[in-house]
PDB file of C-alpha atoms and ligand atoms in Angstrom:
ATOM      1  CA  MET A   1      15.798 -12.057  -5.732  1.00 47.00           C
ATOM      2  CA  THR A   2      17.895  -8.906  -5.403  1.00 59.00           C
ATOM      3  CA  PRO A   3      15.725  -5.818  -5.438  1.00 66.00           C
ATOM      4  CA  ASN A   4      16.215  -3.529  -8.415  1.00 85.00           C
ATOM      5  CA  LYS A   5      15.820   0.163  -8.977  1.00 88.00           C
ATOM      6  CA  GLU A   6      12.061  -0.102  -9.372  1.00 88.00           C
ATOM      7  CA  ASP A   7      11.741  -1.722  -5.960  1.00 88.00           C
ATOM      8  CA  TYR A   8      13.772   1.097  -4.435  1.00 92.00           C
ATOM      9  CA  LEU A   9      11.549   3.705  -6.053  1.00 92.00           C
ATOM     10  CA  LYS A  10       8.440   2.070  -4.621  1.00 90.00           C
ATOM     11  CA  CYS A  11      10.097   1.757  -1.230  1.00 90.00           C
ATOM     12  CA  ILE A  12      10.923   5.473  -1.130  1.00 91.00           C
ATOM     13  CA  TYR A  13       7.388   6.312  -2.217  1.00 91.00           C
ATOM     14  CA  GLU A  14       5.910   4.168   0.539  1.00 87.00           C
ATOM     15  CA  ILE A  15       8.061   5.669   3.263  1.00 87.00           C
ATOM     16  CA  SER A  16       7.177   9.154   1.987  1.00 86.00           C
ATOM     17  CA  GLN A  17       3.485   8.350   2.551  1.00 82.00           C
ATOM     18  CA  ASP A  18       4.124   8.365   6.285  1.00 75.00           C
ATOM     19  CA  SER A  19       5.706  11.773   5.728  1.00 67.00           C
ATOM     20  CA  GLN A  20       8.843  10.977   7.620  1.00 73.00           C
ATOM     21  CA  LYS A  21      12.290  12.117   6.666  1.00 83.00           C
ATOM     22  CA  ILE A  22      13.757   9.414   4.448  1.00 87.00           C
ATOM     23  CA  ASN A  23      17.290   8.189   5.058  1.00 86.00           C
ATOM     24  CA  ASN A  24      19.442   5.222   4.045  1.00 89.00           C
ATOM     25  CA  LYS A  25      18.772   3.384   7.273  1.00 88.00           C
ATOM     26  CA  GLN A  26      15.005   3.330   6.751  1.00 87.00           C
ATOM     27  CA  ILE A  27      15.399   2.151   3.196  1.00 89.00           C
ATOM     28  CA  ALA A  28      17.788  -0.624   4.229  1.00 90.00           C
ATOM     29  CA  ALA A  29      15.404  -1.759   6.980  1.00 88.00           C
ATOM     30  CA  LYS A  30      12.337  -1.746   4.765  1.00 85.00           C
ATOM     31  CA  MET A  31      14.027  -3.534   1.883  1.00 87.00           C
ATOM     32  CA  GLN A  32      16.064  -5.841   4.104  1.00 88.00           C
ATOM     33  CA  VAL A  33      19.285  -5.124   2.276  1.00 89.00           C
ATOM     34  CA  SER A  34      22.719  -3.998   3.463  1.00 90.00           C
ATOM     35  CA  ALA A  35      23.685  -0.364   3.955  1.00 90.00           C
ATOM     36  CA  PRO A  36      26.338  -0.471   1.173  1.00 91.00           C
ATOM     37  CA  ALA A  37      23.750  -1.855  -1.264  1.00 90.00           C
ATOM     38  CA  VAL A  38      21.446   1.066  -0.451  1.00 92.00           C
ATOM     39  CA  SER A  39      24.213   3.681  -0.817  1.00 92.00           C
ATOM     40  CA  GLU A  40      25.180   2.312  -4.191  1.00 92.00           C
ATOM     41  CA  MET A  41      21.629   2.349  -5.549  1.00 93.00           C
ATOM     42  CA  ILE A  42      20.903   5.795  -4.060  1.00 92.00           C
ATOM     43  CA  LYS A  43      23.960   7.166  -5.841  1.00 93.00           C
ATOM     44  CA  LYS A  44      22.680   5.822  -9.159  1.00 93.00           C
ATOM     45  CA  MET A  45      19.186   7.178  -8.618  1.00 93.00           C
ATOM     46  CA  LEU A  46      20.478  10.620  -7.655  1.00 94.00           C
ATOM     47  CA  ALA A  47      22.656  10.660 -10.772  1.00 94.00           C
ATOM     48  CA  GLU A  48      19.691   9.724 -12.950  1.00 94.00           C
ATOM     49  CA  GLY A  49      17.578  12.452 -11.370  1.00 94.00           C
ATOM     50  CA  LEU A  50      14.901  10.046 -10.104  1.00 94.00           C
ATOM     51  CA  ILE A  51      15.296  11.296  -6.546  1.00 94.00           C
ATOM     52  CA  ASP A  52      16.808  14.313  -4.914  1.00 93.00           C
ATOM     53  CA  LYS A  53      17.888  15.068  -1.394  1.00 92.00           C
ATOM     54  CA  ASN A  54      17.349  17.970   0.952  1.00 86.00           C
ATOM     55  CA  LYS A  55      17.832  18.637   4.633  1.00 85.00           C
ATOM     56  CA  ARG A  56      14.177  18.621   5.608  1.00 82.00           C
ATOM     57  CA  HIS A  57      12.769  15.625   3.742  1.00 80.00           C
ATOM     58  CA  GLY A  58      15.840  13.535   3.110  1.00 88.00           C
ATOM     59  CA  TYR A  59      15.328  11.737  -0.174  1.00 91.00           C
ATOM     60  CA  ARG A  60      12.371  12.648  -2.345  1.00 90.00           C
ATOM     61  CA  LEU A  61      11.067  11.424  -5.665  1.00 91.00           C
ATOM     62  CA  THR A  62      11.490  14.001  -8.411  1.00 93.00           C
ATOM     63  CA  GLU A  63       9.232  15.025 -11.309  1.00 93.00           C
ATOM     64  CA  LYS A  64      11.034  12.334 -13.212  1.00 93.00           C
ATOM     65  CA  GLY A  65      10.758   9.680 -10.505  1.00 93.00           C
ATOM     66  CA  LEU A  66       7.085  10.150  -9.567  1.00 93.00           C
ATOM     67  CA  PRO A  67       5.506   9.172 -12.919  1.00 94.00           C
ATOM     68  CA  LEU A  68       7.702   6.081 -12.941  1.00 92.00           C
ATOM     69  CA  VAL A  69       6.412   5.062  -9.542  1.00 93.00           C
ATOM     70  CA  SER A  70       2.790   5.656 -10.583  1.00 95.00           C
ATOM     71  CA  GLU A  71       3.305   3.430 -13.601  1.00 93.00           C
ATOM     72  CA  LEU A  72       4.848   0.723 -11.416  1.00 92.00           C
ATOM     73  CA  TYR A  73       1.833   0.735  -9.122  1.00 94.00           C
ATOM     74  CA  ARG A  74      -0.506   0.697 -12.099  1.00 96.00           C
ATOM     75  CA  LYS A  75       1.253  -2.366 -13.450  1.00 94.00           C
ATOM     76  CA  HIS A  76       1.480  -4.154 -10.121  1.00 93.00           C
ATOM     77  CA  ARG A  77      -2.133  -3.560  -9.206  1.00 95.00           C
ATOM     78  CA  LEU A  78      -3.573  -4.452 -12.608  1.00 97.00           C
ATOM     79  CA  ILE A  79      -1.672  -7.734 -12.470  1.00 96.00           C
ATOM     80  CA  GLU A  80      -3.136  -8.325  -9.015  1.00 95.00           C
ATOM     81  CA  VAL A  81      -6.680  -7.802 -10.305  1.00 96.00           C
ATOM     82  CA  PHE A  82      -5.962 -10.224 -13.136  1.00 97.00           C
ATOM     83  CA  LEU A  83      -4.593 -12.880 -10.770  1.00 96.00           C
ATOM     84  CA  VAL A  84      -7.628 -12.685  -8.504  1.00 95.00           C
ATOM     85  CA  ASP A  85     -10.387 -12.256 -11.090  1.00 95.00           C
ATOM     86  CA  TYR A  86      -9.119 -14.592 -13.793  1.00 96.00           C
ATOM     87  CA  LEU A  87      -6.733 -17.020 -12.137  1.00 96.00           C
ATOM     88  CA  HIS A  88      -8.598 -17.144  -8.818  1.00 95.00           C
ATOM     89  CA  TYR A  89      -5.629 -16.524  -6.599  1.00 94.00           C
ATOM     90  CA  ALA A  90      -6.351 -15.729  -2.959  1.00 89.00           C
ATOM     91  CA  ILE A  91      -5.657 -12.165  -1.890  1.00 85.00           C
ATOM     92  CA  ASP A  92      -2.691 -13.202   0.278  1.00 79.00           C
ATOM     93  CA  GLU A  93      -1.063 -15.128  -2.587  1.00 84.00           C
ATOM     94  CA  ILE A  94      -0.857 -12.431  -5.207  1.00 90.00           C
ATOM     95  CA  HIS A  95       1.904 -10.192  -3.964  1.00 84.00           C
ATOM     96  CA  GLN A  96       4.862 -12.449  -4.814  1.00 84.00           C
ATOM     97  CA  GLU A  97       3.447 -13.305  -8.216  1.00 89.00           C
ATOM     98  CA  ALA A  98       2.765  -9.664  -9.060  1.00 89.00           C
ATOM     99  CA  GLU A  99       6.245  -8.650  -7.865  1.00 86.00           C
ATOM    100  CA  VAL A 100       7.822 -11.019 -10.385  1.00 87.00           C
ATOM    101  CA  LEU A 101       5.491 -10.240 -13.271  1.00 91.00           C
ATOM    102  CA  GLU A 102       5.615  -6.449 -12.925  1.00 88.00           C
ATOM    103  CA  HIS A 103       9.309  -6.481 -13.841  1.00 86.00           C
ATOM    104  CA  THR A 104       8.799  -8.560 -16.958  1.00 89.00           C
ATOM    105  CA  VAL A 105       5.627  -7.471 -18.770  1.00 92.00           C
ATOM    106  CA  SER A 106       5.715  -4.725 -21.408  1.00 92.00           C
ATOM    107  CA  ALA A 107       3.790  -1.445 -21.413  1.00 92.00           C
ATOM    108  CA  ALA A 108       1.636  -2.706 -24.281  1.00 95.00           C
ATOM    109  CA  PHE A 109       0.732  -5.794 -22.263  1.00 96.00           C
ATOM    110  CA  VAL A 110      -0.336  -3.645 -19.320  1.00 96.00           C
ATOM    111  CA  ASP A 111      -2.515  -1.428 -21.535  1.00 97.00           C
ATOM    112  CA  ARG A 112      -4.280  -4.473 -22.957  1.00 97.00           C
ATOM    113  CA  LEU A 113      -4.706  -5.921 -19.504  1.00 97.00           C
ATOM    114  CA  ASP A 114      -6.224  -2.644 -18.309  1.00 97.00           C
ATOM    115  CA  LYS A 115      -8.736  -2.744 -21.160  1.00 97.00           C
ATOM    116  CA  MET A 116      -9.621  -6.403 -20.681  1.00 97.00           C
ATOM    117  CA  LEU A 117     -10.241  -5.815 -16.974  1.00 97.00           C
ATOM    118  CA  HIS A 118     -12.469  -2.822 -17.842  1.00 97.00           C
ATOM    119  CA  TYR A 119     -10.163  -0.229 -16.300  1.00 97.00           C
ATOM    120  CA  PRO A 120     -10.541  -1.213 -12.637  1.00 98.00           C
ATOM    121  CA  ARG A 121     -10.093   1.570 -10.077  1.00 97.00           C
ATOM    122  CA  PHE A 122      -8.829  -0.521  -7.178  1.00 97.00           C
ATOM    123  CA  CYS A 123      -6.535  -3.479  -6.594  1.00 96.00           C
ATOM    124  CA  PRO A 124      -7.716  -6.379  -4.426  1.00 94.00           C
ATOM    125  CA  HIS A 125      -6.186  -4.640  -1.375  1.00 94.00           C
ATOM    126  CA  GLY A 126      -8.122  -1.439  -1.986  1.00 96.00           C
ATOM    127  CA  GLY A 127      -5.135   0.427  -3.462  1.00 96.00           C
ATOM    128  CA  THR A 128      -5.963   2.958  -6.168  1.00 97.00           C
ATOM    129  CA  ILE A 129      -4.932   2.079  -9.716  1.00 97.00           C
ATOM    130  CA  PRO A 130      -3.814   5.249 -11.501  1.00 96.00           C
ATOM    131  CA  LYS A 131      -5.005   5.707 -15.074  1.00 95.00           C
ATOM    132  CA  LYS A 132      -2.354   5.569 -17.767  1.00 94.00           C
ATOM    133  CA  GLY A 133      -0.124   8.627 -17.454  1.00 92.00           C
ATOM    134  CA  GLU A 134      -1.835   9.764 -14.270  1.00 94.00           C
ATOM    135  CA  GLN A 135      -0.138  10.370 -10.950  1.00 92.00           C
ATOM    136  CA  LEU A 136      -0.989   7.861  -8.232  1.00 93.00           C
ATOM    137  CA  LYS A 137      -3.289   9.395  -5.660  1.00 92.00           C
ATOM    138  CA  GLU A 138      -4.663   6.928  -3.151  1.00 93.00           C
ATOM    139  CA  ILE A 139      -8.408   7.375  -2.796  1.00 95.00           C
ATOM    140  CA  TYR A 140      -8.376   5.640   0.581  1.00 95.00           C
ATOM    141  CA  HIS A 141      -5.700   7.417   2.568  1.00 93.00           C
ATOM    142  CA  LEU A 142      -6.960   7.624   6.152  1.00 94.00           C
ATOM    143  CA  PRO A 143      -5.054   5.097   8.285  1.00 95.00           C
ATOM    144  CA  LEU A 144      -6.864   3.805  11.350  1.00 96.00           C
ATOM    145  CA  LYS A 145      -3.898   5.194  13.270  1.00 95.00           C
ATOM    146  CA  GLN A 146      -4.957   8.746  12.404  1.00 94.00           C
ATOM    147  CA  VAL A 147      -8.585   8.353  13.434  1.00 95.00           C
ATOM    148  CA  LYS A 148      -9.349  10.607  16.401  1.00 94.00           C
ATOM    149  CA  GLN A 149     -13.038   9.889  16.987  1.00 92.00           C
ATOM    150  CA  PRO A 150     -14.641   6.555  17.890  1.00 95.00           C
ATOM    151  CA  GLY A 151     -17.545   5.659  15.614  1.00 96.00           C
ATOM    152  CA  PHE A 152     -18.445   3.660  12.552  1.00 97.00           C
ATOM    153  CA  TYR A 153     -15.976   3.100   9.775  1.00 97.00           C
ATOM    154  CA  CYS A 154     -15.481   0.824   6.806  1.00 97.00           C
ATOM    155  CA  VAL A 155     -12.172  -0.936   6.095  1.00 97.00           C
ATOM    156  CA  ARG A 156     -11.230   0.219   2.600  1.00 97.00           C
ATOM    157  CA  ARG A 157      -7.586  -0.585   2.100  1.00 96.00           C
ATOM    158  CA  ILE A 158      -5.158  -3.024   3.624  1.00 95.00           C
ATOM    159  CA  HIS A 159      -1.428  -2.710   3.241  1.00 90.00           C
ATOM    160  CA  ASP A 160      -0.217  -5.454   0.948  1.00 84.00           C
ATOM    161  CA  ASP A 161       1.781  -7.530   3.407  1.00 83.00           C
ATOM    162  CA  PHE A 162       1.525 -11.291   3.735  1.00 83.00           C
ATOM    163  CA  LEU A 163       1.772 -11.467   7.529  1.00 89.00           C
ATOM    164  CA  LEU A 164      -0.745  -8.677   7.971  1.00 92.00           C
ATOM    165  CA  LEU A 165      -3.232 -10.282   5.577  1.00 90.00           C
ATOM    166  CA  ASP A 166      -2.768 -13.579   7.365  1.00 90.00           C
ATOM    167  CA  TYR A 167      -3.382 -11.946  10.746  1.00 93.00           C
ATOM    168  CA  LEU A 168      -6.515 -10.182   9.546  1.00 93.00           C
ATOM    169  CA  ALA A 169      -7.817 -13.375   7.907  1.00 90.00           C
ATOM    170  CA  LYS A 170      -7.462 -15.157  11.241  1.00 93.00           C
ATOM    171  CA  HIS A 171      -9.710 -12.536  12.760  1.00 95.00           C
ATOM    172  CA  GLN A 172     -12.107 -12.545   9.808  1.00 94.00           C
ATOM    173  CA  LEU A 173     -11.425  -8.903   9.167  1.00 94.00           C
ATOM    174  CA  VAL A 174     -11.816  -8.340   5.436  1.00 92.00           C
ATOM    175  CA  LEU A 175     -11.884  -5.478   2.991  1.00 94.00           C
ATOM    176  CA  GLY A 176     -15.262  -3.755   2.995  1.00 94.00           C
ATOM    177  CA  GLN A 177     -15.946  -4.783   6.607  1.00 95.00           C
ATOM    178  CA  LYS A 178     -17.922  -2.235   8.621  1.00 96.00           C
ATOM    179  CA  VAL A 179     -16.412  -1.803  12.047  1.00 97.00           C
ATOM    180  CA  GLU A 180     -17.119   0.269  15.102  1.00 97.00           C
ATOM    181  CA  ILE A 181     -14.101   1.884  16.692  1.00 97.00           C
ATOM    182  CA  THR A 182     -15.072   1.670  20.331  1.00 97.00           C
ATOM    183  CA  GLN A 183     -11.910   2.870  22.006  1.00 96.00           C
ATOM    184  CA  ILE A 184      -8.807   4.807  21.077  1.00 96.00           C
ATOM    185  CA  ASP A 185      -6.206   4.650  23.807  1.00 95.00           C
ATOM    186  CA  ASP A 186      -3.783   7.512  23.258  1.00 93.00           C
ATOM    187  CA  TYR A 187      -1.402   6.313  25.951  1.00 95.00           C
ATOM    188  CA  ALA A 188      -1.192   2.620  25.045  1.00 95.00           C
ATOM    189  CA  LYS A 189      -1.594   3.571  21.382  1.00 95.00           C
ATOM    190  CA  THR A 190      -4.196   0.909  20.722  1.00 97.00           C
ATOM    191  CA  TYR A 191      -7.415   0.903  18.750  1.00 97.00           C
ATOM    192  CA  THR A 192     -10.274  -1.324  19.767  1.00 97.00           C
ATOM    193  CA  ILE A 193     -12.757  -2.254  17.075  1.00 97.00           C
ATOM    194  CA  THR A 194     -15.854  -4.432  17.041  1.00 97.00           C
ATOM    195  CA  TYR A 195     -17.468  -6.061  14.030  1.00 95.00           C
ATOM    196  CA  ALA A 196     -19.832  -9.024  13.599  1.00 91.00           C
ATOM    197  CA  ASP A 197     -19.163 -10.896  16.849  1.00 89.00           C
ATOM    198  CA  HIS A 198     -15.523  -9.935  17.088  1.00 94.00           C
ATOM    199  CA  GLU A 199     -13.677  -7.496  19.268  1.00 96.00           C
ATOM    200  CA  LEU A 200     -10.092  -6.747  18.380  1.00 96.00           C
ATOM    201  CA  THR A 201      -7.556  -4.411  19.953  1.00 97.00           C
ATOM    202  CA  LEU A 202      -4.994  -3.369  17.384  1.00 97.00           C
ATOM    203  CA  PRO A 203      -1.563  -1.922  18.143  1.00 96.00           C
ATOM    204  CA  GLU A 204      -0.348   1.181  16.373  1.00 95.00           C
ATOM    205  CA  ASN A 205       1.820  -0.656  13.830  1.00 93.00           C
ATOM    206  CA  ILE A 206      -1.199  -2.540  12.516  1.00 95.00           C
ATOM    207  CA  ALA A 207      -3.476   0.503  12.735  1.00 96.00           C
ATOM    208  CA  ALA A 208      -0.982   2.269  10.465  1.00 93.00           C
ATOM    209  CA  GLN A 209      -1.559  -0.316   7.753  1.00 93.00           C
ATOM    210  CA  LEU A 210      -5.357  -0.348   7.697  1.00 96.00           C
ATOM    211  CA  TYR A 211      -7.150   2.444   5.867  1.00 97.00           C
ATOM    212  CA  VAL A 212     -10.703   3.301   6.762  1.00 97.00           C
ATOM    213  CA  GLU A 213     -13.508   5.542   5.608  1.00 97.00           C
ATOM    214  CA  GLU A 214     -16.210   7.006   7.793  1.00 95.00           C
ATOM    215  CA  ALA A 215     -19.438   5.079   7.535  1.00 94.00           C
ATOM    216  CA  ALA A 216     -23.027   5.568   8.594  1.00 88.00           C
ATOM    217  CA  ARG A 217     -24.252   3.990  11.813  1.00 84.00           C
ATOM    218  CA  PRO A 218     -25.735   0.607  10.783  1.00 78.00           C
ATOM    219  CA  GLN A 219     -29.526   0.293  10.972  1.00 77.00           C
ATOM    220  CA  LYS A 220     -30.810  -1.945  13.712  1.00 64.00           C
TER     221      LYS A 220
HETATM  222 ZN1   ZN B 301      -2.662  -4.536  -4.092  1.00 95.49          ZN
END
């Protein structure tokens, strides 16, 4: 499936969350498309005023682009909740299905879905579902990678990526899991966590995709 404009908007939003300067190369790498394909789409999006460009940030979503992205996430994540709660999909199966559906369902459908699901706040990966017309603001936004102090944390959000979910499933690390960060190695850039009877040392690229929240020390 060739990615469309909506996929590009989400891609730019996601890169902007790491607060790096966004350029064509990053977009091409993340979307796995050719450089000419990116240039062509970027030109269209600039012309439509969905993104703008400046020296410091590279590409940025505009006032016009941001609400569109929020609505896309709302749609995608509501569909995910539906797939898990009503059709009993596993959490690592829903991404593909939601990617297809989000481009085809109408706004009215999404509003009805929202109501039927009782206005859920989070998708099955812990991503925040913005209310209709609201800007997306992730409630869980602290990546493990940015944690400076060892201690007790709870895994609240997992980046929606099949290989990552598969890896975490293998290690029985699930959403809502309380973990103890026992070691942060600034030189090797690794994060060692323990939970249940597991000990896992995570590299930086995985730690960037797991979001945690500080938790109380568990009672003995
Ligand atoms: Zn999700």
